[in-house]
Short mmCIF file of C-alpha atoms in Angstrom, two decimals:
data_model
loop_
_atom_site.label_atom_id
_atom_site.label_comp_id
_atom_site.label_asym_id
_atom_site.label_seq_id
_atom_site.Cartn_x
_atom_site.Cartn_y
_atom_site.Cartn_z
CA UNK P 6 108.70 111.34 108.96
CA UNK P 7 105.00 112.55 109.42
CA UNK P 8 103.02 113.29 106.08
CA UNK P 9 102.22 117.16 105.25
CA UNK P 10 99.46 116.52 102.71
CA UNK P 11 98.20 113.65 102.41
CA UNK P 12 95.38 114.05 99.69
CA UNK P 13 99.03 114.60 97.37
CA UNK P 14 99.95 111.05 97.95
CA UNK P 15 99.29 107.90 95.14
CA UNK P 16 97.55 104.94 96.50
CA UNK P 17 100.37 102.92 97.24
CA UNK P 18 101.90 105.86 99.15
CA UNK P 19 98.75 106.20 101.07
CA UNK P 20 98.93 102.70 101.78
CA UNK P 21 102.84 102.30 102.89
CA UNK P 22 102.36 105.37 105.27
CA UNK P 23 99.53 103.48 107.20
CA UNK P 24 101.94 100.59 107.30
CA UNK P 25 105.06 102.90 109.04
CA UNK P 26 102.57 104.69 111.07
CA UNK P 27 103.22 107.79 109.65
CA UNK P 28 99.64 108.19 108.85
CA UNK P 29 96.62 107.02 109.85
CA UNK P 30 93.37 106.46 107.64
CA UNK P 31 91.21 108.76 109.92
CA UNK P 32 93.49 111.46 109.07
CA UNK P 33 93.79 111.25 105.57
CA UNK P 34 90.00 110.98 105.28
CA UNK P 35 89.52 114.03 107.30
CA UNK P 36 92.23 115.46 105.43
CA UNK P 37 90.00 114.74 101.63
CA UNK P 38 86.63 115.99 103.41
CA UNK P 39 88.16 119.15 104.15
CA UNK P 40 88.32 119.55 100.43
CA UNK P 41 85.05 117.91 99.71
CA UNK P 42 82.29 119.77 99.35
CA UNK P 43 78.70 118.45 98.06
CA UNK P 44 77.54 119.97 94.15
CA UNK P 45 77.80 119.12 90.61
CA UNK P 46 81.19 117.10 90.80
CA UNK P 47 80.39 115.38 94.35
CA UNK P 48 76.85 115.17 94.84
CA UNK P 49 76.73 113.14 98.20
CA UNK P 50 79.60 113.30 100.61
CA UNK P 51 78.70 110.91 102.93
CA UNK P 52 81.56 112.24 105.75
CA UNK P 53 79.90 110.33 109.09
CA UNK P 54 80.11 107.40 107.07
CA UNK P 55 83.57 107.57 105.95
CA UNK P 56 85.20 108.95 109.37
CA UNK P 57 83.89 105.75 110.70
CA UNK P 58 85.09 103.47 108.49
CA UNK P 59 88.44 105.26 108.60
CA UNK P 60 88.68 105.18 112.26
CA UNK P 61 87.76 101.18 112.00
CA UNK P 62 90.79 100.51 110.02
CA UNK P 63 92.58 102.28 112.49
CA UNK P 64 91.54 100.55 115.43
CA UNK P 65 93.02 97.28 112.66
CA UNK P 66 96.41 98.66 111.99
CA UNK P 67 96.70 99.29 115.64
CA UNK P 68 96.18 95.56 116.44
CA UNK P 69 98.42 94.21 113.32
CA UNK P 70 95.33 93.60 111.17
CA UNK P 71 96.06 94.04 107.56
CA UNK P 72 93.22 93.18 105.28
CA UNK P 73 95.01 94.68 101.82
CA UNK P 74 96.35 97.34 100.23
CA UNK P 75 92.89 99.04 100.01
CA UNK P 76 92.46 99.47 104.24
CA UNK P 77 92.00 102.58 105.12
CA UNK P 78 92.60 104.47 101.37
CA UNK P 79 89.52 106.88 101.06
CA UNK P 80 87.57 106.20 97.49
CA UNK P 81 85.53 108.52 95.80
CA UNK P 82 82.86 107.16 93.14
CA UNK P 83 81.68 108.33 89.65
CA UNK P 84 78.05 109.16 89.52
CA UNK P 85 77.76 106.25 87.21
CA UNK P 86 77.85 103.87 89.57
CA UNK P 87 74.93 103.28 91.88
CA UNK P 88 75.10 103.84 95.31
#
């Protein structure tokens, strides 16, 4: 099936595409940080960071590791919280 846009898909549809291997997490987060872009609504992008995390859970679905519905699914946090 293959997956056009990804940054249009829920959570859960995020998450069931990893599971067909129609997407991987390394290309929905490069697919988000293409539309990122550091200022007043996203004041620290941290893009290394993420890519390797992203490319770690796909090394996991690769092997049959599934650690939740949350592998893989790029988050973005409110200023609020403290990073």
């Amino acid at each position: 099936m293959g997956v056009t846009d990804p940054t249009t898909l829920t959570l859960t549809e995020l998450a069931r595409a990893y599971r067909s291997g129609d997407l991987r997490p390394s290309e929905a987060t490069k697919a988000y940080l293409e539309r990122l872009e550091p200022g007043p609504v996203y004041r620290l992008v941290t893009a290394e960071r993420a890519l390797g995390q992203a490319e770690r859970a796909d090394a996991l679905f690769a092997k049959g590791v599934d650690l939740g519905p949350l592998q893989g699914v790029p988050l973005a946090l409110k200023d609020l919280m403290d990073t």
